[in-house]
CSV table of C-alpha atoms in Angstrom, one decimal:
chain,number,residue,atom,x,y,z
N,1130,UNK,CA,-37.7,-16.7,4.9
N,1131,UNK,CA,-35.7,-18.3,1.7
N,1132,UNK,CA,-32.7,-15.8,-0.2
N,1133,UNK,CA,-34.9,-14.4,-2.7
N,1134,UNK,CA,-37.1,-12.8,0.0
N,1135,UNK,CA,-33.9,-11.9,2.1
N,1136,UNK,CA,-32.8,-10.0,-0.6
N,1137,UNK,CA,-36.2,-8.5,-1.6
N,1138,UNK,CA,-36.7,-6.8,1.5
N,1139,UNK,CA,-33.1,-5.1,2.2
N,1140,UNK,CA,-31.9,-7.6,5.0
N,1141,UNK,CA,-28.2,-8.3,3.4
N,1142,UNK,CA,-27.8,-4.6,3.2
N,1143,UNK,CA,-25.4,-4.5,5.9
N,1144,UNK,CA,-24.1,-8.3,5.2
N,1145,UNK,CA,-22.7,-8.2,1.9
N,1146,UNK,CA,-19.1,-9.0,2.4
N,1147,UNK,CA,-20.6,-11.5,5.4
N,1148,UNK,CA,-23.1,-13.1,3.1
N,1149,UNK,CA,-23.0,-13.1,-0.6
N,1150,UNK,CA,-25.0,-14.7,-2.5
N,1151,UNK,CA,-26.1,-15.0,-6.4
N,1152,UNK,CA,-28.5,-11.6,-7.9
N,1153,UNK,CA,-28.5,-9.7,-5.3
N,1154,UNK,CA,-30.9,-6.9,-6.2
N,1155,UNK,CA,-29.0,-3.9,-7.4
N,1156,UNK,CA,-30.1,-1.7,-4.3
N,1157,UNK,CA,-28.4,-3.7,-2.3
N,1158,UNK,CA,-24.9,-4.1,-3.8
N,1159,UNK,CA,-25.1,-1.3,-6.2
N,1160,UNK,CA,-24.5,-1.7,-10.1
N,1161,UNK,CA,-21.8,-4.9,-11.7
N,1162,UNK,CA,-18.8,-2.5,-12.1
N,1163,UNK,CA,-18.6,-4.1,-15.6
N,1164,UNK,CA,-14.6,-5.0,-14.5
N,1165,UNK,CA,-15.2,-8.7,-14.5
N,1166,UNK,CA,-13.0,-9.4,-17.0
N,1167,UNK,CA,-10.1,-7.6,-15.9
N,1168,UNK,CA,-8.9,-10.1,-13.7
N,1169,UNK,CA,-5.7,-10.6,-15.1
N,1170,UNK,CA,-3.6,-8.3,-13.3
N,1171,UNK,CA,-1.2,-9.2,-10.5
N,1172,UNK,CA,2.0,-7.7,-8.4
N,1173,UNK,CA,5.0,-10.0,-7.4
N,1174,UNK,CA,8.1,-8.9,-5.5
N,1175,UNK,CA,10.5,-10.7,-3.0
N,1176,UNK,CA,10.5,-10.2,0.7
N,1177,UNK,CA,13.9,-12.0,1.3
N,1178,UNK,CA,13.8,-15.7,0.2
N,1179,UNK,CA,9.8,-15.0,-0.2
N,1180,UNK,CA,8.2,-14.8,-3.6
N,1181,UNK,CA,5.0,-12.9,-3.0
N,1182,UNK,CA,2.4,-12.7,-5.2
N,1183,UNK,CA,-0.9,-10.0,-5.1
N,1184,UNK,CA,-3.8,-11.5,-6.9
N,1185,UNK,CA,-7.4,-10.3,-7.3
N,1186,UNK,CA,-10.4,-11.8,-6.5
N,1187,UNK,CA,-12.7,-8.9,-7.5
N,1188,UNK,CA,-14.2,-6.5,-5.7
N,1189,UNK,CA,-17.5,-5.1,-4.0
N,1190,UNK,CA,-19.0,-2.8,-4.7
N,1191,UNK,CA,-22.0,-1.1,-2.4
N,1192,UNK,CA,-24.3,1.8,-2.6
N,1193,UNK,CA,-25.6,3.1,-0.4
N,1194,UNK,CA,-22.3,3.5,2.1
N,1195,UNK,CA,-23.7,3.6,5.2
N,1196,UNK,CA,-25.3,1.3,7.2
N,1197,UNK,CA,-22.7,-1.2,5.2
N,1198,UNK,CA,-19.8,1.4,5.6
N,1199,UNK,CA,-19.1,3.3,9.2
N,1200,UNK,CA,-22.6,2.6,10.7
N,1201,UNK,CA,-21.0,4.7,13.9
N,1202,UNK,CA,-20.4,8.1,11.5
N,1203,UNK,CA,-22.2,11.1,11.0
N,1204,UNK,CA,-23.1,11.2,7.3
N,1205,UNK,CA,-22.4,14.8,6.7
N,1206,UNK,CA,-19.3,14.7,8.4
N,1207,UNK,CA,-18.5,11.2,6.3
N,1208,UNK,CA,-19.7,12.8,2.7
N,1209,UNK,CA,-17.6,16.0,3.8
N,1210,UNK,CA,-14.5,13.8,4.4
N,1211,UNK,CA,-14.8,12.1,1.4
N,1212,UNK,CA,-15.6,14.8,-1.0
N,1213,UNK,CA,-12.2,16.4,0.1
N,1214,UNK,CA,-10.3,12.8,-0.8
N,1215,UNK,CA,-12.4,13.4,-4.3
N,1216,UNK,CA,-13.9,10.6,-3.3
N,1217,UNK,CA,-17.4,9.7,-4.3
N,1218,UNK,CA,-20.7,9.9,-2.0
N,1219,UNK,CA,-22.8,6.9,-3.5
N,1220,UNK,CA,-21.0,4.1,-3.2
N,1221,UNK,CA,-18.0,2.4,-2.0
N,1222,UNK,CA,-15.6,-0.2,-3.2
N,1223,UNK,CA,-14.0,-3.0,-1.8
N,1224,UNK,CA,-11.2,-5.0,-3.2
N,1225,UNK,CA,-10.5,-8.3,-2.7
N,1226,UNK,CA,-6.4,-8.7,-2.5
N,1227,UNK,CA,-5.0,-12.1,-2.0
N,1228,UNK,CA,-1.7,-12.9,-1.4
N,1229,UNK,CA,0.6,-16.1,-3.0
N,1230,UNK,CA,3.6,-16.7,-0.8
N,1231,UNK,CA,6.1,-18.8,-2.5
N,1232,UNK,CA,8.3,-20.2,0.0
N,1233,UNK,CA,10.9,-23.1,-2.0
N,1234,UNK,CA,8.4,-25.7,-3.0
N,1235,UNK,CA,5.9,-24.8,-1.1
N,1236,UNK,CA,3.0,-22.5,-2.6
N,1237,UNK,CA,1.2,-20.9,-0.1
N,1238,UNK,CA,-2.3,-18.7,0.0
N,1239,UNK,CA,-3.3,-15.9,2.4
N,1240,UNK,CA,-6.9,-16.2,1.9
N,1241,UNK,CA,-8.9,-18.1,-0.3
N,1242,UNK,CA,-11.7,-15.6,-1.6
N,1243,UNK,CA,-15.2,-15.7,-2.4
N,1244,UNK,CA,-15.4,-18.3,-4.3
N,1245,UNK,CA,-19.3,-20.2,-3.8
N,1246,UNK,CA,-20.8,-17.3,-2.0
N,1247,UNK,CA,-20.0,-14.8,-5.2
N,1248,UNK,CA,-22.0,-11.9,-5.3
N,1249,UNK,CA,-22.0,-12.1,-9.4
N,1250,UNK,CA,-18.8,-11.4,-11.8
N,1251,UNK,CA,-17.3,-8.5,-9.8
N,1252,UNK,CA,-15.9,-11.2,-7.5
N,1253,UNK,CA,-14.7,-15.2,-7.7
N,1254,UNK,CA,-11.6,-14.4,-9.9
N,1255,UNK,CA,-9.0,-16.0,-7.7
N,1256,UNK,CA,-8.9,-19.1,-9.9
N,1257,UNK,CA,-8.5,-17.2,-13.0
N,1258,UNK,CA,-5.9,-14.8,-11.8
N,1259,UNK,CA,-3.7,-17.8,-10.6
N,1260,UNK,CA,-3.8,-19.3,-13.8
N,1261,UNK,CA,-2.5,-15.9,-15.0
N,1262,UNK,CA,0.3,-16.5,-12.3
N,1263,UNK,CA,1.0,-19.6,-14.0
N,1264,UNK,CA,0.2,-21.9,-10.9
N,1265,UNK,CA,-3.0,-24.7,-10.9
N,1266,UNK,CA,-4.9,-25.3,-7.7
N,1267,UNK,CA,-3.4,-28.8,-7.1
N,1268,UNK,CA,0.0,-26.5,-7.3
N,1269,UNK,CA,-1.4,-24.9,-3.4
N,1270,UNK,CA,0.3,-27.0,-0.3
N,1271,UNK,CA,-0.9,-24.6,2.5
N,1272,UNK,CA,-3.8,-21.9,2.8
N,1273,UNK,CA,-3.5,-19.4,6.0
N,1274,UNK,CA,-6.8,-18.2,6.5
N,1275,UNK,CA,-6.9,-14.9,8.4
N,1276,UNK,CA,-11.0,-15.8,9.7
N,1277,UNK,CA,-13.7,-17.6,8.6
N,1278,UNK,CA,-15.9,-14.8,6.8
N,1279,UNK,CA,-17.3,-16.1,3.1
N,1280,UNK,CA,-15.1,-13.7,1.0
N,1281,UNK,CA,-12.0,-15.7,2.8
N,1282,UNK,CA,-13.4,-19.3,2.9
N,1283,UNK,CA,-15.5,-19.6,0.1
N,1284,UNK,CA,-12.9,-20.1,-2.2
N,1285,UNK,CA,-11.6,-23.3,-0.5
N,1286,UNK,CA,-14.5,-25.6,-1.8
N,1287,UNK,CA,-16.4,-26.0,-5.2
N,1288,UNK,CA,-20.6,-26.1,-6.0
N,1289,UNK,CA,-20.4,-29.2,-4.0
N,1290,UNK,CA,-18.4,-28.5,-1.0
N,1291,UNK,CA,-15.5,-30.6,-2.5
N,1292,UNK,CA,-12.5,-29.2,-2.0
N,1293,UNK,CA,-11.0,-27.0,-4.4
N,1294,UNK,CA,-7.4,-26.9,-3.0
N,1295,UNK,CA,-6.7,-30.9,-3.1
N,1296,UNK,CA,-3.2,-30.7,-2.3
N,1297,UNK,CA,-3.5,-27.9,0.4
N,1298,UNK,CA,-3.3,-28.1,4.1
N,1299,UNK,CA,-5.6,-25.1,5.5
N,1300,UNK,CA,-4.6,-23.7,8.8
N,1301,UNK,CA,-7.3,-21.5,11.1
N,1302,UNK,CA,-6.9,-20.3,15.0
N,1303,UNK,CA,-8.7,-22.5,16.9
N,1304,UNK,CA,-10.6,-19.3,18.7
N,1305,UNK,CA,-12.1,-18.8,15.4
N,1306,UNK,CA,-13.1,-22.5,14.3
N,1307,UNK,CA,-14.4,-22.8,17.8
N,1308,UNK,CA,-16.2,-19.6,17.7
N,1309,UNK,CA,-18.1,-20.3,14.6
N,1310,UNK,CA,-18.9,-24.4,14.5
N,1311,UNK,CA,-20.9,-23.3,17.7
N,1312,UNK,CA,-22.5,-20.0,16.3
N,1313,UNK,CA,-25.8,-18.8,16.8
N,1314,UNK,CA,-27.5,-15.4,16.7
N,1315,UNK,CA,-27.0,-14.6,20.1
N,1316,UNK,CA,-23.0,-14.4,19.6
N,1317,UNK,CA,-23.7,-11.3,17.8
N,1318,UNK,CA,-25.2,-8.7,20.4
N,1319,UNK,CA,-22.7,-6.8,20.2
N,1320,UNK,CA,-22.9,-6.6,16.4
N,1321,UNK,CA,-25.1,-4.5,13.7
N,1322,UNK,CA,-26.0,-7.8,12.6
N,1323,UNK,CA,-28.0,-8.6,14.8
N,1324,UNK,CA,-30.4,-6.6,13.9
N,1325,UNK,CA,-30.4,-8.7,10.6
N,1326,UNK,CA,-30.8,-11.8,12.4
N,1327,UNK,CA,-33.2,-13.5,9.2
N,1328,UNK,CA,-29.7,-12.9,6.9
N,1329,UNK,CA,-27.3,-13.9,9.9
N,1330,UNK,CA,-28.7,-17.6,10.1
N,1331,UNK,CA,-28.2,-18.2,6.6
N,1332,UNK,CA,-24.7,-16.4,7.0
N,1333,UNK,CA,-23.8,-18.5,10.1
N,1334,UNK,CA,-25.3,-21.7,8.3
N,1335,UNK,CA,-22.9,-21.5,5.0
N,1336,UNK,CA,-19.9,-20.6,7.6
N,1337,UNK,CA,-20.5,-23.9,8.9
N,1338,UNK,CA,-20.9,-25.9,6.1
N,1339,UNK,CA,-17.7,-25.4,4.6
N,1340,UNK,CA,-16.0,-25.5,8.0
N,1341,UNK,CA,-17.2,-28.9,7.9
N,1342,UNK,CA,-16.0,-29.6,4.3
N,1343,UNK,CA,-12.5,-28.6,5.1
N,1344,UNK,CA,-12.3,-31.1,7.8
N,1345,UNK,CA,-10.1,-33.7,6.5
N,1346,UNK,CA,-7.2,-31.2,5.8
N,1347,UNK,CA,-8.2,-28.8,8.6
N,1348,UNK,CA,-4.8,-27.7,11.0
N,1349,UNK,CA,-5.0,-25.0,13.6
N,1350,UNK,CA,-2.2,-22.4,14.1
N,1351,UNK,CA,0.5,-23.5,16.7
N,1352,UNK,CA,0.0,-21.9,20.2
N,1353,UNK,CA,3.4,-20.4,19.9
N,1354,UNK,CA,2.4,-18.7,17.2
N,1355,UNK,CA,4.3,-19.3,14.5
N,1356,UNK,CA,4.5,-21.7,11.3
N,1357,UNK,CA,7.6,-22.4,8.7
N,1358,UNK,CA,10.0,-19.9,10.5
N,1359,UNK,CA,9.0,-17.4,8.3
N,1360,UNK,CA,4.9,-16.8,9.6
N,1361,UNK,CA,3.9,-15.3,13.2
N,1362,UNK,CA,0.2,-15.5,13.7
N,1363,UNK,CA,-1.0,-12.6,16.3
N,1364,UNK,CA,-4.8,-12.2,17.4
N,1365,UNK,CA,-6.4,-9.6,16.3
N,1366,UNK,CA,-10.2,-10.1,17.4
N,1367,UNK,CA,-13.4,-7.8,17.1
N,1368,UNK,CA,-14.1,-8.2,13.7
N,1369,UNK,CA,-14.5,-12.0,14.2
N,1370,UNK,CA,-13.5,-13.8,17.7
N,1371,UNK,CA,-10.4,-15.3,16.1
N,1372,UNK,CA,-9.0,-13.4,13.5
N,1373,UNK,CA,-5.6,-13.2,13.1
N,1374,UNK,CA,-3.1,-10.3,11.3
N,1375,UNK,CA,0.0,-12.8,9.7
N,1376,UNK,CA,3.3,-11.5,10.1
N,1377,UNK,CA,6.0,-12.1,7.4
N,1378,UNK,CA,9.6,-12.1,8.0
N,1379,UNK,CA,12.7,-13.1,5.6
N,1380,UNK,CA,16.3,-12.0,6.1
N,1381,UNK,CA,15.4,-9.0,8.2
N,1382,UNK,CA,12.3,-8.0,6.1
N,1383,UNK,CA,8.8,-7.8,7.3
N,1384,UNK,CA,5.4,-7.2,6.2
N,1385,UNK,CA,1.9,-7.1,8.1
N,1386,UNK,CA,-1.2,-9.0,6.5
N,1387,UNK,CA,-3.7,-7.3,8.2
N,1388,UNK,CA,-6.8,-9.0,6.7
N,1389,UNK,CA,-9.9,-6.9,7.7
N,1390,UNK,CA,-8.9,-4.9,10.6
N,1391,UNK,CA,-9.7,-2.1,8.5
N,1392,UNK,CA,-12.2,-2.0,5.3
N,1393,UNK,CA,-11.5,1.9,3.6
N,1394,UNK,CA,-8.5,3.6,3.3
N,1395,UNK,CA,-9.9,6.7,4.4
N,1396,UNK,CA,-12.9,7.0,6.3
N,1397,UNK,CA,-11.4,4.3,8.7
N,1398,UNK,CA,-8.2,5.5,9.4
N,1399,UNK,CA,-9.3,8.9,9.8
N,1400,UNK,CA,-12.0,7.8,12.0
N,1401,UNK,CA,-10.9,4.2,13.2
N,1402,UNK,CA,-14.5,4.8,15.8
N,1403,UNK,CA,-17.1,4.4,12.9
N,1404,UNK,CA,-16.6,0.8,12.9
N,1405,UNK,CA,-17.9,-2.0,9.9
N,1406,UNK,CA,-21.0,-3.4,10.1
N,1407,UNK,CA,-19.6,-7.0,9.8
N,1408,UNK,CA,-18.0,-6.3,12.9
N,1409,UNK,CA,-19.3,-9.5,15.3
N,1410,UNK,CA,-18.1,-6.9,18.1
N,1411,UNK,CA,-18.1,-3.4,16.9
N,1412,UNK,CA,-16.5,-1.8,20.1
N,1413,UNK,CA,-13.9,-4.4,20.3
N,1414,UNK,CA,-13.1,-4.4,16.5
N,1415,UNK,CA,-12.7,-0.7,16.9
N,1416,UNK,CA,-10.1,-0.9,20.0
N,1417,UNK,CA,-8.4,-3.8,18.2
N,1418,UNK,CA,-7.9,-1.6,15.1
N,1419,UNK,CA,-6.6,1.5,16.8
N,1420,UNK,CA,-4.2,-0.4,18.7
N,1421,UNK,CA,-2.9,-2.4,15.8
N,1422,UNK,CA,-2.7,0.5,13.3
N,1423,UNK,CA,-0.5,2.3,16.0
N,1424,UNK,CA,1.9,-0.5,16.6
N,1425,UNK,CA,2.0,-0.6,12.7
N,1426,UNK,CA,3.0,3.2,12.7
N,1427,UNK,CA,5.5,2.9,15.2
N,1428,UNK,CA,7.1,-0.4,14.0
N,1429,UNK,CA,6.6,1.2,10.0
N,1430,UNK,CA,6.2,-2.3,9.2
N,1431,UNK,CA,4.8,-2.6,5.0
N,1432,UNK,CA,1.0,-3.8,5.3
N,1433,UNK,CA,-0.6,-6.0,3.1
N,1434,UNK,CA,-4.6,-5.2,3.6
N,1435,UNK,CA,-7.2,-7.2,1.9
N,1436,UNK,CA,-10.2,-5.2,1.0
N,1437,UNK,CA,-7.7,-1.4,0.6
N,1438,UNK,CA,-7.3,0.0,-3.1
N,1439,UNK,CA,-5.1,-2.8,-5.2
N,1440,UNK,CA,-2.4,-3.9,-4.8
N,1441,UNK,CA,-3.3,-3.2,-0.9
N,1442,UNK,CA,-0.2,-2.2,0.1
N,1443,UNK,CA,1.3,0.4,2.2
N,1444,UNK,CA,1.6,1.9,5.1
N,1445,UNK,CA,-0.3,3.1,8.6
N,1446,UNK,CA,0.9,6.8,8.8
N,1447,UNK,CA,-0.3,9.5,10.7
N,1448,UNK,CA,-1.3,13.2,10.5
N,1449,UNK,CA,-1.5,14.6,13.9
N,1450,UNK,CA,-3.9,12.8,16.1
N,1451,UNK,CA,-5.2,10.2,12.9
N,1452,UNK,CA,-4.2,7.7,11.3
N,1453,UNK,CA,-3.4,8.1,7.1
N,1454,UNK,CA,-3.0,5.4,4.5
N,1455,UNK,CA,0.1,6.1,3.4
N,1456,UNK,CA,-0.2,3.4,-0.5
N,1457,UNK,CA,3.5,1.8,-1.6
N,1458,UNK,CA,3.8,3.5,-4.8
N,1459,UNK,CA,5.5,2.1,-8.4
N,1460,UNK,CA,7.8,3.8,-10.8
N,1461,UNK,CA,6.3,0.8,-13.3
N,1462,UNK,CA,3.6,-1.6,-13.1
């Protein structure tokens, strides 16, 4: 079955974030947002010697929520939950935060976006909102990606699979490179993909490619987990095999990137148990991100989340026996 008959008969529906790929029929994503050129926005502050940057790279949007949203919730229950956040039931939206680090000379990205698997203009603005930053993609020495889904790696290569980040050493946990150069279907079992087995190929197949592309600059975290004094890398698997939360730490300051250990900043830390579709192991992810978000409470450590409400920062707080987003908040933009 080719892409345009993938997308014709619903397969991606649960995918999107997984596999994204050009004209995606409107059922399937939901309607352009019309925000695609209001990429220009962007949040620096210091976290000790760090120079942190938040830039976009777009958003996605999906209608209907569920199965792409919570595929373990009751939809009453889910609509009634986000009704009283005034919230609304047809569709949810995903940002796409990625993080600069500017660390003396060096220029290093959390992340690297959606790049050649962009759904349409809601998403691929990373290049355009560094420019905005004032920095060039030959500027980039080192890219930490967090795991190899499309809307983190398919920024790191062009059209042609050549790279985009010339100048930039990429770093990935060897669990996760592993996992995916050997890939097939059958890794997923424990995933609501594999129900959509026809769009995971394809999925799995683009994974690959670029994995391959990146070779010649490819580096794999250190065992001891940590990189330039300043990064820990801590596993953090369910939502891929190998994906990793990156600490921060600069003259006693800390902050958590959490990548996609959790994908709404309600419905999932209310109910941690209703999972993401793109989950390779949905009962794993779910554990993983119920343990993490408590150690995040306890510790209070500032999060930095990927696909929460811009700039994606804040904090896991809770309200009796759940978890709340608790969002940094700015006297001025």
């Amino acid at each position: 079955m080719d892409r345009r008959s993938l997308l014709k008969t619903g397969l991606l529906a649960g995918v999107a974030t997984l596999i994204p790929l050009p004209r995606l029929a409107a059922r399937t994503i939901g309607k352009n947002s019309g925000l695609q050129q209001k990429s220009d926005g962007l949040h620096r502050f210091q976290l000790g010697d760090l120079e942190l940057t938040i830039l976009s790279d777009g958003h996605i949007l999906k209608t209907p929520i569920q199965p792409f949203m919570c595929p373990n919730g009751e939809k009453a229950e889910l609509e009634n939950l986000l009704e009283d956040n005034f919230r609304t039931t047809d569709s949810v939206d995903l940002a796409m935060n990625v993080m600069l680090v500017k660390k003396g000379a060096k220029y290093i990205l959390l992340d690297a976006g959606m790049g050649i698997f962009a759904t349409n203009a809601d998403n691929d603005w990373l290049l355009k909102s560094l420019s905005k930053a004032g920095i060039e993609p030959e500027n980039i020495t080192d890219i930490f990606i967090s795991h190899a889904h499309p809307d983190h790696i398919g920024g790191l290569v062009d059209k042609d699979h050549n790279l985009a980040f010339k100048n930039a050493t990429i770093y990935l946990s060897k669990t996760e490179y592993n996992f995916w150069t050997k890939a097939t279907v059958n890794d997923f079992k424990e995933s609501p993909l594999f129900k959509k087995q026809e769009a995971l190929k394809p999925t799995i197949n683009g994974i690959q490619n670029v994995l391959k592309s990146i070779q010649p600059k490819l580096k794999f975290y250190p065992e001891n987990g940590k990189l330039m004094d300043n990064f820990t890398f801590i596993s953090i698997p369910g939502h891929t095999p190998g994906m990793v939360m990156i600490q921060l730490a600069s003259k006693g300051e800390n902050l958590a990137y959490i990548a996609d250990l959790i994908h709404h900043d309600i419905l999932l830390f209310e109910h941690p148990e209703w999972g993401f579709s793109g989950d390779t192991n949905l009962a794993e992810a779910t554990q993983t991100r119920i343990k993490t978000l408590r150690q995040l409470n306890v510790s209070r450590t500032k999060i930095f989340a990927y696909h929460l409400p811009w700039p994606g920062l804040g904090f896991a707080g809770k309200n009796n026996q759940t978890f709340r987003w608790i969002p940094e908040v700015f006297a001025t933009p």
